[in-house]
Amino acid sequence: MTRPTLYIGNKNYSSWSLRPWLALRWAGIGFDEVLLPLGGPGYGKSQIPEVRAVSPSGRVPALHLEGGTIWDSLAIAEWVAEQAPELYPSDPLARALCRAAVAEMHSGFAALRRDLSMNIRRRVGPHPWAEDVRADIERAVELFGDLRDRFGDAGPWLFGVRSLADAFYTPVATRFRTYGVSLPPAAQAYADTLLADADFRAWEAAAEAEPFTIPATDSLYA
Ligand SMILES: N[C@@H](CCC(=O)N[C@@H](CS)C(=O)NCC(=O)O)C(=O)O
């Protein structure tokens, strides 16, 4: 198999890119990565020429495989889990719950994504969040709490052992840290587990060193 290439956005800002990147690393799949800076002309309209050249949707991440391109983060993560089935829990019900958690992140939390944009290296004090943002924060806390209650005996990850759900919620943990969202102890302990992961730490170090900025995101709540 030709080595896959993952096209990603800025490590500081691209939450969609972080999820499949972690999944590939956790699966131990060797891959090349190409970072395409976001924020310039065409950004927000899926019209960045360099992105359109490698991803038919005009969005990153995109994974180039021998024979085809996967242009969506969840589809990439599912492909990874087919190579590394241990990224889903082995129990069928737990596996379905894990898929539900992954799907909820992929298709939900719109207000959280809108107002608590991922910005790994930034730290901002707490803010009076809009009602829909507060509801998203409460839902994330509830989801963390319920699943940790249920699977906590098996280990510190959302489903005890590390799974795709952890890759999908790592950007949320960074958002809570960036925007000073205080969490109940169980949710904070889970967020700390995500932020201490060695592969996430490698991504974070690159994000901190990255020269690219997106001024609109950096000036939120300034
Ligand atoms: N549903 C897509 C969303 C990907 C997405 O929105 N990516 C952003 C970067 S984090 C992007 O490429 N934006 C380019 C643009 O807005 O022009 C996925 O899951 O991969």
JSON list of C-alpha atoms and ligand atoms in Angstrom, two decimals:
[
{"chain": "A", "resi": 1, "resn": "MET", "atom": "CA", "xyz": [0.00, 0.00, 0.00]},
{"chain": "A", "resi": 2, "resn": "THR", "atom": "CA", "xyz": [1.31, 3.47, -0.90]},
{"chain": "A", "resi": 3, "resn": "ARG", "atom": "CA", "xyz": [1.77, 5.57, 2.20]},
{"chain": "A", "resi": 4, "resn": "PRO", "atom": "CA", "xyz": [-1.38, 7.67, 2.80]},
{"chain": "A", "resi": 5, "resn": "THR", "atom": "CA", "xyz": [-1.14, 11.48, 2.81]},
{"chain": "A", "resi": 6, "resn": "LEU", "atom": "CA", "xyz": [-3.31, 13.49, 5.17]},
{"chain": "A", "resi": 7, "resn": "TYR", "atom": "CA", "xyz": [-3.98, 17.09, 4.13]},
{"chain": "A", "resi": 8, "resn": "ILE", "atom": "CA", "xyz": [-4.75, 19.21, 7.17]},
{"chain": "A", "resi": 9, "resn": "GLY", "atom": "CA", "xyz": [-5.38, 22.84, 8.15]},
{"chain": "A", "resi": 10, "resn": "ASN", "atom": "CA", "xyz": [-3.48, 24.95, 10.66]},
{"chain": "A", "resi": 11, "resn": "LYS", "atom": "CA", "xyz": [-2.75, 22.83, 13.73]},
{"chain": "A", "resi": 12, "resn": "ASN", "atom": "CA", "xyz": [-3.72, 25.68, 16.05]},
{"chain": "A", "resi": 13, "resn": "TYR", "atom": "CA", "xyz": [-7.20, 26.10, 14.59]},
{"chain": "A", "resi": 14, "resn": "SER", "atom": "CA", "xyz": [-8.31, 23.10, 12.56]},
{"chain": "A", "resi": 15, "resn": "SER", "atom": "CA", "xyz": [-10.35, 20.92, 14.90]},
{"chain": "A", "resi": 16, "resn": "TRP", "atom": "CA", "xyz": [-11.64, 18.84, 11.99]},
{"chain": "A", "resi": 17, "resn": "SER", "atom": "CA", "xyz": [-8.05, 17.99, 11.03]},
{"chain": "A", "resi": 18, "resn": "LEU", "atom": "CA", "xyz": [-6.99, 17.02, 14.56]},
{"chain": "A", "resi": 19, "resn": "ARG", "atom": "CA", "xyz": [-9.54, 14.20, 14.89]},
{"chain": "A", "resi": 20, "resn": "PRO", "atom": "CA", "xyz": [-8.42, 11.90, 12.04]},
{"chain": "A", "resi": 21, "resn": "TRP", "atom": "CA", "xyz": [-4.78, 12.85, 12.63]},
{"chain": "A", "resi": 22, "resn": "LEU", "atom": "CA", "xyz": [-5.06, 11.44, 16.17]},
{"chain": "A", "resi": 23, "resn": "ALA", "atom": "CA", "xyz": [-6.90, 8.37, 14.89]},
{"chain": "A", "resi": 24, "resn": "LEU", "atom": "CA", "xyz": [-4.11, 7.63, 12.39]},
{"chain": "A", "resi": 25, "resn": "ARG", "atom": "CA", "xyz": [-1.44, 8.11, 15.06]},
{"chain": "A", "resi": 26, "resn": "TRP", "atom": "CA", "xyz": [-3.27, 5.95, 17.59]},
{"chain": "A", "resi": 27, "resn": "ALA", "atom": "CA", "xyz": [-3.73, 3.24, 14.95]},
{"chain": "A", "resi": 28, "resn": "GLY", "atom": "CA", "xyz": [0.02, 3.26, 14.26]},
{"chain": "A", "resi": 29, "resn": "ILE", "atom": "CA", "xyz": [-0.57, 3.85, 10.54]},
{"chain": "A", "resi": 30, "resn": "GLY", "atom": "CA", "xyz": [2.38, 5.56, 8.86]},
{"chain": "A", "resi": 31, "resn": "PHE", "atom": "CA", "xyz": [1.28, 8.62, 6.87]},
{"chain": "A", "resi": 32, "resn": "ASP", "atom": "CA", "xyz": [2.66, 11.81, 5.38]},
{"chain": "A", "resi": 33, "resn": "GLU", "atom": "CA", "xyz": [0.99, 15.07, 6.31]},
{"chain": "A", "resi": 34, "resn": "VAL", "atom": "CA", "xyz": [0.69, 18.27, 4.32]},
{"chain": "A", "resi": 35, "resn": "LEU", "atom": "CA", "xyz": [-0.47, 21.42, 6.10]},
{"chain": "A", "resi": 36, "resn": "LEU", "atom": "CA", "xyz": [-2.44, 23.92, 4.02]},
{"chain": "A", "resi": 37, "resn": "PRO", "atom": "CA", "xyz": [-2.74, 27.27, 5.83]},
{"chain": "A", "resi": 38, "resn": "LEU", "atom": "CA", "xyz": [-6.36, 28.39, 6.28]},
{"chain": "A", "resi": 39, "resn": "GLY", "atom": "CA", "xyz": [-7.49, 31.98, 6.73]},
{"chain": "A", "resi": 40, "resn": "GLY", "atom": "CA", "xyz": [-6.49, 33.50, 3.39]},
{"chain": "A", "resi": 41, "resn": "PRO", "atom": "CA", "xyz": [-8.55, 34.22, 0.27]},
{"chain": "A", "resi": 42, "resn": "GLY", "atom": "CA", "xyz": [-11.46, 31.79, -0.18]},
{"chain": "A", "resi": 43, "resn": "TYR", "atom": "CA", "xyz": [-11.47, 30.72, 3.49]},
{"chain": "A", "resi": 44, "resn": "GLY", "atom": "CA", "xyz": [-14.95, 30.09, 4.90]},
{"chain": "A", "resi": 45, "resn": "LYS", "atom": "CA", "xyz": [-16.33, 29.53, 1.41]},
{"chain": "A", "resi": 46, "resn": "SER", "atom": "CA", "xyz": [-14.56, 26.24, 0.60]},
{"chain": "A", "resi": 47, "resn": "GLN", "atom": "CA", "xyz": [-12.71, 28.16, -2.10]},
{"chain": "A", "resi": 48, "resn": "ILE", "atom": "CA", "xyz": [-9.08, 28.08, -0.96]},
{"chain": "A", "resi": 49, "resn": "PRO", "atom": "CA", "xyz": [-7.37, 27.08, -4.23]},
{"chain": "A", "resi": 50, "resn": "GLU", "atom": "CA", "xyz": [-4.71, 24.88, -2.56]},
{"chain": "A", "resi": 51, "resn": "VAL", "atom": "CA", "xyz": [-7.44, 23.01, -0.63]},
{"chain": "A", "resi": 52, "resn": "ARG", "atom": "CA", "xyz": [-9.68, 22.59, -3.67]},
{"chain": "A", "resi": 53, "resn": "ALA", "atom": "CA", "xyz": [-6.70, 21.08, -5.49]},
{"chain": "A", "resi": 54, "resn": "VAL", "atom": "CA", "xyz": [-6.55, 18.17, -3.01]},
{"chain": "A", "resi": 55, "resn": "SER", "atom": "CA", "xyz": [-10.10, 17.90, -1.63]},
{"chain": "A", "resi": 56, "resn": "PRO", "atom": "CA", "xyz": [-13.23, 17.88, -3.78]},
{"chain": "A", "resi": 57, "resn": "SER", "atom": "CA", "xyz": [-15.29, 19.56, -1.02]},
{"chain": "A", "resi": 58, "resn": "GLY", "atom": "CA", "xyz": [-12.77, 22.39, -0.71]},
{"chain": "A", "resi": 59, "resn": "ARG", "atom": "CA", "xyz": [-12.33, 21.43, 2.95]},
{"chain": "A", "resi": 60, "resn": "VAL", "atom": "CA", "xyz": [-9.69, 19.70, 5.02]},
{"chain": "A", "resi": 61, "resn": "PRO", "atom": "CA", "xyz": [-8.98, 17.10, 6.25]},
{"chain": "A", "resi": 62, "resn": "ALA", "atom": "CA", "xyz": [-8.62, 14.93, 3.17]},
{"chain": "A", "resi": 63, "resn": "LEU", "atom": "CA", "xyz": [-6.82, 11.59, 3.12]},
{"chain": "A", "resi": 64, "resn": "HIS", "atom": "CA", "xyz": [-5.22, 10.55, -0.15]},
{"chain": "A", "resi": 65, "resn": "LEU", "atom": "CA", "xyz": [-5.02, 6.78, -0.53]},
{"chain": "A", "resi": 66, "resn": "GLU", "atom": "CA", "xyz": [-3.87, 4.70, -3.43]},
{"chain": "A", "resi": 67, "resn": "GLY", "atom": "CA", "xyz": [-6.93, 4.82, -5.69]},
{"chain": "A", "resi": 68, "resn": "GLY", "atom": "CA", "xyz": [-8.96, 7.54, -4.02]},
{"chain": "A", "resi": 69, "resn": "THR", "atom": "CA", "xyz": [-9.41, 10.50, -1.69]},
{"chain": "A", "resi": 70, "resn": "ILE", "atom": "CA", "xyz": [-11.51, 10.48, 1.50]},
{"chain": "A", "resi": 71, "resn": "TRP", "atom": "CA", "xyz": [-12.62, 14.08, 2.05]},
{"chain": "A", "resi": 72, "resn": "ASP", "atom": "CA", "xyz": [-14.43, 13.98, 5.41]},
{"chain": "A", "resi": 73, "resn": "SER", "atom": "CA", "xyz": [-13.07, 13.58, 8.94]},
{"chain": "A", "resi": 74, "resn": "LEU", "atom": "CA", "xyz": [-15.61, 10.97, 10.05]},
{"chain": "A", "resi": 75, "resn": "ALA", "atom": "CA", "xyz": [-15.14, 8.91, 6.90]},
{"chain": "A", "resi": 76, "resn": "ILE", "atom": "CA", "xyz": [-11.36, 9.03, 7.40]},
{"chain": "A", "resi": 77, "resn": "ALA", "atom": "CA", "xyz": [-11.76, 7.98, 11.04]},
{"chain": "A", "resi": 78, "resn": "GLU", "atom": "CA", "xyz": [-14.01, 5.07, 10.00]},
{"chain": "A", "resi": 79, "resn": "TRP", "atom": "CA", "xyz": [-11.42, 3.98, 7.42]},
{"chain": "A", "resi": 80, "resn": "VAL", "atom": "CA", "xyz": [-8.77, 4.09, 10.15]},
{"chain": "A", "resi": 81, "resn": "ALA", "atom": "CA", "xyz": [-10.97, 2.01, 12.47]},
{"chain": "A", "resi": 82, "resn": "GLU", "atom": "CA", "xyz": [-11.32, -0.61, 9.73]},
{"chain": "A", "resi": 83, "resn": "GLN", "atom": "CA", "xyz": [-7.52, -0.98, 9.81]},
{"chain": "A", "resi": 84, "resn": "ALA", "atom": "CA", "xyz": [-7.41, -0.74, 13.62]},
{"chain": "A", "resi": 85, "resn": "PRO", "atom": "CA", "xyz": [-10.66, -2.20, 15.05]},
{"chain": "A", "resi": 86, "resn": "GLU", "atom": "CA", "xyz": [-9.40, -1.59, 18.60]},
{"chain": "A", "resi": 87, "resn": "LEU", "atom": "CA", "xyz": [-10.36, 2.07, 18.06]},
{"chain": "A", "resi": 88, "resn": "TYR", "atom": "CA", "xyz": [-13.97, 1.02, 18.71]},
{"chain": "A", "resi": 89, "resn": "PRO", "atom": "CA", "xyz": [-15.00, -0.87, 21.89]},
{"chain": "A", "resi": 90, "resn": "SER", "atom": "CA", "xyz": [-15.31, -4.62, 21.38]},
{"chain": "A", "resi": 91, "resn": "ASP", "atom": "CA", "xyz": [-18.71, -4.94, 23.10]},
{"chain": "A", "resi": 92, "resn": "PRO", "atom": "CA", "xyz": [-21.47, -4.36, 20.48]},
{"chain": "A", "resi": 93, "resn": "LEU", "atom": "CA", "xyz": [-23.56, -2.02, 22.65]},
{"chain": "A", "resi": 94, "resn": "ALA", "atom": "CA", "xyz": [-20.51, -0.03, 23.77]},
{"chain": "A", "resi": 95, "resn": "ARG", "atom": "CA", "xyz": [-19.45, 0.16, 20.12]},
{"chain": "A", "resi": 96, "resn": "ALA", "atom": "CA", "xyz": [-22.86, 1.58, 19.16]},
{"chain": "A", "resi": 97, "resn": "LEU", "atom": "CA", "xyz": [-22.70, 4.12, 22.01]},
{"chain": "A", "resi": 98, "resn": "CYS", "atom": "CA", "xyz": [-19.22, 5.09, 20.88]},
{"chain": "A", "resi": 99, "resn": "ARG", "atom": "CA", "xyz": [-20.50, 5.63, 17.33]},
{"chain": "A", "resi": 100, "resn": "ALA", "atom": "CA", "xyz": [-23.32, 7.76, 18.75]},
{"chain": "A", "resi": 101, "resn": "ALA", "atom": "CA", "xyz": [-20.81, 9.91, 20.67]},
{"chain": "A", "resi": 102, "resn": "VAL", "atom": "CA", "xyz": [-18.64, 10.31, 17.56]},
{"chain": "A", "resi": 103, "resn": "ALA", "atom": "CA", "xyz": [-21.66, 11.10, 15.38]},
{"chain": "A", "resi": 104, "resn": "GLU", "atom": "CA", "xyz": [-23.00, 13.63, 17.89]},
{"chain": "A", "resi": 105, "resn": "MET", "atom": "CA", "xyz": [-19.70, 15.49, 17.74]},
{"chain": "A", "resi": 106, "resn": "HIS", "atom": "CA", "xyz": [-19.53, 15.27, 13.98]},
{"chain": "A", "resi": 107, "resn": "SER", "atom": "CA", "xyz": [-23.03, 16.63, 13.36]},
{"chain": "A", "resi": 108, "resn": "GLY", "atom": "CA", "xyz": [-23.79, 18.56, 16.56]},
{"chain": "A", "resi": 109, "resn": "PHE", "atom": "CA", "xyz": [-22.38, 21.14, 18.97]},
{"chain": "A", "resi": 110, "resn": "ALA", "atom": "CA", "xyz": [-22.83, 23.88, 16.35]},
{"chain": "A", "resi": 111, "resn": "ALA", "atom": "CA", "xyz": [-22.99, 26.72, 18.90]},
{"chain": "A", "resi": 112, "resn": "LEU", "atom": "CA", "xyz": [-19.87, 25.47, 20.70]},
{"chain": "A", "resi": 113, "resn": "ARG", "atom": "CA", "xyz": [-18.03, 25.32, 17.39]},
{"chain": "A", "resi": 114, "resn": "ARG", "atom": "CA", "xyz": [-19.29, 28.77, 16.42]},
{"chain": "A", "resi": 115, "resn": "ASP", "atom": "CA", "xyz": [-18.40, 30.68, 19.60]},
{"chain": "A", "resi": 116, "resn": "LEU", "atom": "CA", "xyz": [-15.59, 28.58, 21.13]},
{"chain": "A", "resi": 117, "resn": "SER", "atom": "CA", "xyz": [-13.51, 28.20, 18.01]},
{"chain": "A", "resi": 118, "resn": "MET", "atom": "CA", "xyz": [-10.49, 25.93, 18.50]},
{"chain": "A", "resi": 119, "resn": "ASN", "atom": "CA", "xyz": [-7.41, 28.01, 19.25]},
{"chain": "A", "resi": 120, "resn": "ILE", "atom": "CA", "xyz": [-5.02, 25.67, 21.04]},
{"chain": "A", "resi": 121, "resn": "ARG", "atom": "CA", "xyz": [-2.38, 28.17, 22.10]},
{"chain": "A", "resi": 122, "resn": "ARG", "atom": "CA", "xyz": [-4.78, 30.86, 23.36]},
{"chain": "A", "resi": 123, "resn": "ARG", "atom": "CA", "xyz": [-6.09, 31.39, 26.92]},
{"chain": "A", "resi": 124, "resn": "VAL", "atom": "CA", "xyz": [-9.11, 33.63, 27.57]},
{"chain": "A", "resi": 125, "resn": "GLY", "atom": "CA", "xyz": [-11.04, 34.25, 30.79]},
{"chain": "A", "resi": 126, "resn": "PRO", "atom": "CA", "xyz": [-14.61, 32.99, 31.23]},
{"chain": "A", "resi": 127, "resn": "HIS", "atom": "CA", "xyz": [-17.25, 34.82, 29.22]},
{"chain": "A", "resi": 128, "resn": "PRO", "atom": "CA", "xyz": [-21.05, 35.17, 29.46]},
{"chain": "A", "resi": 129, "resn": "TRP", "atom": "CA", "xyz": [-21.84, 32.54, 26.83]},
{"chain": "A", "resi": 130, "resn": "ALA", "atom": "CA", "xyz": [-24.95, 32.68, 24.64]},
{"chain": "A", "resi": 131, "resn": "GLU", "atom": "CA", "xyz": [-27.77, 30.39, 25.74]},
{"chain": "A", "resi": 132, "resn": "ASP", "atom": "CA", "xyz": [-27.18, 27.88, 22.92]},
{"chain": "A", "resi": 133, "resn": "VAL", "atom": "CA", "xyz": [-23.46, 27.75, 23.79]},
{"chain": "A", "resi": 134, "resn": "ARG", "atom": "CA", "xyz": [-24.30, 27.10, 27.45]},
{"chain": "A", "resi": 135, "resn": "ALA", "atom": "CA", "xyz": [-26.61, 24.29, 26.35]},
{"chain": "A", "resi": 136, "resn": "ASP", "atom": "CA", "xyz": [-23.82, 22.73, 24.25]},
{"chain": "A", "resi": 137, "resn": "ILE", "atom": "CA", "xyz": [-21.38, 22.97, 27.17]},
{"chain": "A", "resi": 138, "resn": "GLU", "atom": "CA", "xyz": [-23.94, 21.34, 29.48]},
{"chain": "A", "resi": 139, "resn": "ARG", "atom": "CA", "xyz": [-24.54, 18.57, 26.95]},
{"chain": "A", "resi": 140, "resn": "ALA", "atom": "CA", "xyz": [-20.82, 17.87, 26.62]},
{"chain": "A", "resi": 141, "resn": "VAL", "atom": "CA", "xyz": [-20.49, 17.74, 30.42]},
{"chain": "A", "resi": 142, "resn": "GLU", "atom": "CA", "xyz": [-23.48, 15.39, 30.61]},
{"chain": "A", "resi": 143, "resn": "LEU", "atom": "CA", "xyz": [-22.08, 13.13, 27.89]},
{"chain": "A", "resi": 144, "resn": "PHE", "atom": "CA", "xyz": [-18.64, 13.01, 29.55]},
{"chain": "A", "resi": 145, "resn": "GLY", "atom": "CA", "xyz": [-20.22, 12.31, 32.97]},
{"chain": "A", "resi": 146, "resn": "ASP", "atom": "CA", "xyz": [-22.64, 9.59, 31.78]},
{"chain": "A", "resi": 147, "resn": "LEU", "atom": "CA", "xyz": [-20.03, 7.68, 29.79]},
{"chain": "A", "resi": 148, "resn": "ARG", "atom": "CA", "xyz": [-17.31, 8.00, 32.44]},
{"chain": "A", "resi": 149, "resn": "ASP", "atom": "CA", "xyz": [-19.80, 6.70, 35.05]},
{"chain": "A", "resi": 150, "resn": "ARG", "atom": "CA", "xyz": [-20.58, 3.75, 32.83]},
{"chain": "A", "resi": 151, "resn": "PHE", "atom": "CA", "xyz": [-17.09, 2.88, 31.57]},
{"chain": "A", "resi": 152, "resn": "GLY", "atom": "CA", "xyz": [-14.79, 4.45, 34.18]},
{"chain": "A", "resi": 153, "resn": "ASP", "atom": "CA", "xyz": [-13.76, 1.12, 35.73]},
{"chain": "A", "resi": 154, "resn": "ALA", "atom": "CA", "xyz": [-12.09, 0.10, 32.45]},
{"chain": "A", "resi": 155, "resn": "GLY", "atom": "CA", "xyz": [-9.76, 3.13, 32.26]},
{"chain": "A", "resi": 156, "resn": "PRO", "atom": "CA", "xyz": [-9.58, 6.92, 31.95]},
{"chain": "A", "resi": 157, "resn": "TRP", "atom": "CA", "xyz": [-10.88, 7.33, 28.37]},
{"chain": "A", "resi": 158, "resn": "LEU", "atom": "CA", "xyz": [-14.52, 8.03, 27.44]},
{"chain": "A", "resi": 159, "resn": "PHE", "atom": "CA", "xyz": [-15.22, 4.31, 26.95]},
{"chain": "A", "resi": 160, "resn": "GLY", "atom": "CA", "xyz": [-12.53, 3.13, 29.38]},
{"chain": "A", "resi": 161, "resn": "VAL", "atom": "CA", "xyz": [-10.03, 2.17, 26.69]},
{"chain": "A", "resi": 162, "resn": "ARG", "atom": "CA", "xyz": [-9.01, 4.71, 24.05]},
{"chain": "A", "resi": 163, "resn": "SER", "atom": "CA", "xyz": [-11.40, 4.96, 21.10]},
{"chain": "A", "resi": 164, "resn": "LEU", "atom": "CA", "xyz": [-12.33, 7.21, 18.20]},
{"chain": "A", "resi": 165, "resn": "ALA", "atom": "CA", "xyz": [-14.63, 9.12, 20.56]},
{"chain": "A", "resi": 166, "resn": "ASP", "atom": "CA", "xyz": [-11.55, 10.44, 22.36]},
{"chain": "A", "resi": 167, "resn": "ALA", "atom": "CA", "xyz": [-10.13, 11.74, 19.08]},
{"chain": "A", "resi": 168, "resn": "PHE", "atom": "CA", "xyz": [-13.43, 13.50, 18.38]},
{"chain": "A", "resi": 169, "resn": "TYR", "atom": "CA", "xyz": [-13.67, 15.12, 21.84]},
{"chain": "A", "resi": 170, "resn": "THR", "atom": "CA", "xyz": [-10.02, 16.23, 22.12]},
{"chain": "A", "resi": 171, "resn": "PRO", "atom": "CA", "xyz": [-10.78, 19.53, 20.30]},
{"chain": "A", "resi": 172, "resn": "VAL", "atom": "CA", "xyz": [-13.59, 20.13, 22.82]},
{"chain": "A", "resi": 173, "resn": "ALA", "atom": "CA", "xyz": [-11.14, 19.70, 25.71]},
{"chain": "A", "resi": 174, "resn": "THR", "atom": "CA", "xyz": [-8.86, 22.32, 24.12]},
{"chain": "A", "resi": 175, "resn": "ARG", "atom": "CA", "xyz": [-11.82, 24.70, 23.66]},
{"chain": "A", "resi": 176, "resn": "PHE", "atom": "CA", "xyz": [-12.77, 24.40, 27.34]},
{"chain": "A", "resi": 177, "resn": "ARG", "atom": "CA", "xyz": [-9.14, 25.11, 28.30]},
{"chain": "A", "resi": 178, "resn": "THR", "atom": "CA", "xyz": [-8.79, 28.05, 25.88]},
{"chain": "A", "resi": 179, "resn": "TYR", "atom": "CA", "xyz": [-12.00, 29.78, 26.95]},
{"chain": "A", "resi": 180, "resn": "GLY", "atom": "CA", "xyz": [-11.75, 29.08, 30.70]},
{"chain": "A", "resi": 181, "resn": "VAL", "atom": "CA", "xyz": [-14.85, 26.88, 30.91]},
{"chain": "A", "resi": 182, "resn": "SER", "atom": "CA", "xyz": [-14.93, 25.37, 34.41]},
{"chain": "A", "resi": 183, "resn": "LEU", "atom": "CA", "xyz": [-16.00, 21.73, 34.51]},
{"chain": "A", "resi": 184, "resn": "PRO", "atom": "CA", "xyz": [-17.19, 19.35, 37.22]},
{"chain": "A", "resi": 185, "resn": "PRO", "atom": "CA", "xyz": [-14.39, 17.07, 38.50]},
{"chain": "A", "resi": 186, "resn": "ALA", "atom": "CA", "xyz": [-15.23, 13.97, 36.41]},
{"chain": "A", "resi": 187, "resn": "ALA", "atom": "CA", "xyz": [-15.48, 15.97, 33.18]},
{"chain": "A", "resi": 188, "resn": "GLN", "atom": "CA", "xyz": [-12.27, 17.87, 34.00]},
{"chain": "A", "resi": 189, "resn": "ALA", "atom": "CA", "xyz": [-10.42, 14.62, 34.74]},
{"chain": "A", "resi": 190, "resn": "TYR", "atom": "CA", "xyz": [-11.50, 13.28, 31.35]},
{"chain": "A", "resi": 191, "resn": "ALA", "atom": "CA", "xyz": [-10.47, 16.51, 29.59]},
{"chain": "A", "resi": 192, "resn": "ASP", "atom": "CA", "xyz": [-7.09, 16.28, 31.36]},
{"chain": "A", "resi": 193, "resn": "THR", "atom": "CA", "xyz": [-6.65, 12.72, 30.05]},
{"chain": "A", "resi": 194, "resn": "LEU", "atom": "CA", "xyz": [-7.23, 13.93, 26.50]},
{"chain": "A", "resi": 195, "resn": "LEU", "atom": "CA", "xyz": [-4.84, 16.88, 26.87]},
{"chain": "A", "resi": 196, "resn": "ALA", "atom": "CA", "xyz": [-2.08, 14.68, 28.35]},
{"chain": "A", "resi": 197, "resn": "ASP", "atom": "CA", "xyz": [-2.08, 12.22, 25.44]},
{"chain": "A", "resi": 198, "resn": "ALA", "atom": "CA", "xyz": [1.40, 12.04, 23.89]},
{"chain": "A", "resi": 199, "resn": "ASP", "atom": "CA", "xyz": [0.15, 12.36, 20.31]},
{"chain": "A", "resi": 200, "resn": "PHE", "atom": "CA", "xyz": [-2.04, 15.32, 21.18]},
{"chain": "A", "resi": 201, "resn": "ARG", "atom": "CA", "xyz": [0.97, 16.89, 22.93]},
{"chain": "A", "resi": 202, "resn": "ALA", "atom": "CA", "xyz": [2.99, 16.54, 19.71]},
{"chain": "A", "resi": 203, "resn": "TRP", "atom": "CA", "xyz": [0.18, 18.28, 17.74]},
{"chain": "A", "resi": 204, "resn": "GLU", "atom": "CA", "xyz": [-0.05, 20.97, 20.44]},
{"chain": "A", "resi": 205, "resn": "ALA", "atom": "CA", "xyz": [3.70, 21.67, 20.29]},
{"chain": "A", "resi": 206, "resn": "ALA", "atom": "CA", "xyz": [3.43, 22.13, 16.53]},
{"chain": "A", "resi": 207, "resn": "ALA", "atom": "CA", "xyz": [0.37, 24.39, 16.98]},
{"chain": "A", "resi": 208, "resn": "GLU", "atom": "CA", "xyz": [2.29, 26.55, 19.44]},
{"chain": "A", "resi": 209, "resn": "ALA", "atom": "CA", "xyz": [5.22, 26.91, 17.03]},
{"chain": "A", "resi": 210, "resn": "GLU", "atom": "CA", "xyz": [3.07, 27.54, 13.97]},
{"chain": "A", "resi": 211, "resn": "PRO", "atom": "CA", "xyz": [3.65, 30.91, 12.26]},
{"chain": "A", "resi": 212, "resn": "PHE", "atom": "CA", "xyz": [0.14, 31.19, 10.76]},
{"chain": "A", "resi": 213, "resn": "THR", "atom": "CA", "xyz": [-2.58, 33.19, 12.47]},
{"chain": "A", "resi": 214, "resn": "ILE", "atom": "CA", "xyz": [-6.28, 33.72, 11.76]},
{"chain": "A", "resi": 215, "resn": "PRO", "atom": "CA", "xyz": [-6.87, 37.22, 13.18]},
{"chain": "A", "resi": 216, "resn": "ALA", "atom": "CA", "xyz": [-10.68, 36.87, 13.39]},
{"chain": "A", "resi": 217, "resn": "THR", "atom": "CA", "xyz": [-10.32, 33.83, 15.66]},
{"chain": "A", "resi": 218, "resn": "ASP", "atom": "CA", "xyz": [-7.52, 35.37, 17.73]},
{"chain": "A", "resi": 219, "resn": "SER", "atom": "CA", "xyz": [-9.58, 38.50, 18.41]},
{"chain": "A", "resi": 220, "resn": "LEU", "atom": "CA", "xyz": [-12.64, 36.67, 19.78]},
{"chain": "A", "resi": 221, "resn": "TYR", "atom": "CA", "xyz": [-13.41, 38.13, 23.28]},
{"chain": "A", "resi": 222, "resn": "ALA", "atom": "CA", "xyz": [-10.25, 40.29, 23.12]},
{"chain": "B", "resi": 1, "resn": "LIG", "atom": "N1", "xyz": [-17.49, 17.93, 7.49]},
{"chain": "B", "resi": 1, "resn": "LIG", "atom": "C1", "xyz": [-16.12, 18.22, 7.18]},
{"chain": "B", "resi": 1, "resn": "LIG", "atom": "C2", "xyz": [-15.82, 19.63, 7.67]},
{"chain": "B", "resi": 1, "resn": "LIG", "atom": "C3", "xyz": [-14.39, 20.05, 7.41]},
{"chain": "B", "resi": 1, "resn": "LIG", "atom": "C4", "xyz": [-14.18, 21.54, 7.58]},
{"chain": "B", "resi": 1, "resn": "LIG", "atom": "O1", "xyz": [-15.11, 22.33, 7.77]},
{"chain": "B", "resi": 1, "resn": "LIG", "atom": "N2", "xyz": [-12.88, 21.96, 7.52]},
{"chain": "B", "resi": 1, "resn": "LIG", "atom": "C5", "xyz": [-12.49, 23.35, 7.62]},
{"chain": "B", "resi": 1, "resn": "LIG", "atom": "C6", "xyz": [-11.20, 23.51, 8.39]},
{"chain": "B", "resi": 1, "resn": "LIG", "atom": "S1", "xyz": [-11.28, 23.10, 10.09]},
{"chain": "B", "resi": 1, "resn": "LIG", "atom": "C7", "xyz": [-12.15, 23.87, 6.23]},
{"chain": "B", "resi": 1, "resn": "LIG", "atom": "O2", "xyz": [-11.54, 23.18, 5.45]},
{"chain": "B", "resi": 1, "resn": "LIG", "atom": "N3", "xyz": [-12.49, 25.10, 5.93]},
{"chain": "B", "resi": 1, "resn": "LIG", "atom": "C8", "xyz": [-12.16, 25.70, 4.67]},
{"chain": "B", "resi": 1, "resn": "LIG", "atom": "C9", "xyz": [-13.10, 26.81, 4.35]},
{"chain": "B", "resi": 1, "resn": "LIG", "atom": "O3", "xyz": [-13.96, 27.11, 5.19]},
{"chain": "B", "resi": 1, "resn": "LIG", "atom": "O4", "xyz": [-12.97, 27.39, 3.29]},
{"chain": "B", "resi": 1, "resn": "LIG", "atom": "C10", "xyz": [-15.24, 17.17, 7.83]},
{"chain": "B", "resi": 1, "resn": "LIG", "atom": "O5", "xyz": [-15.69, 16.57, 8.80]},
{"chain": "B", "resi": 1, "resn": "LIG", "atom": "O6", "xyz": [-14.13, 16.88, 7.35]}
]
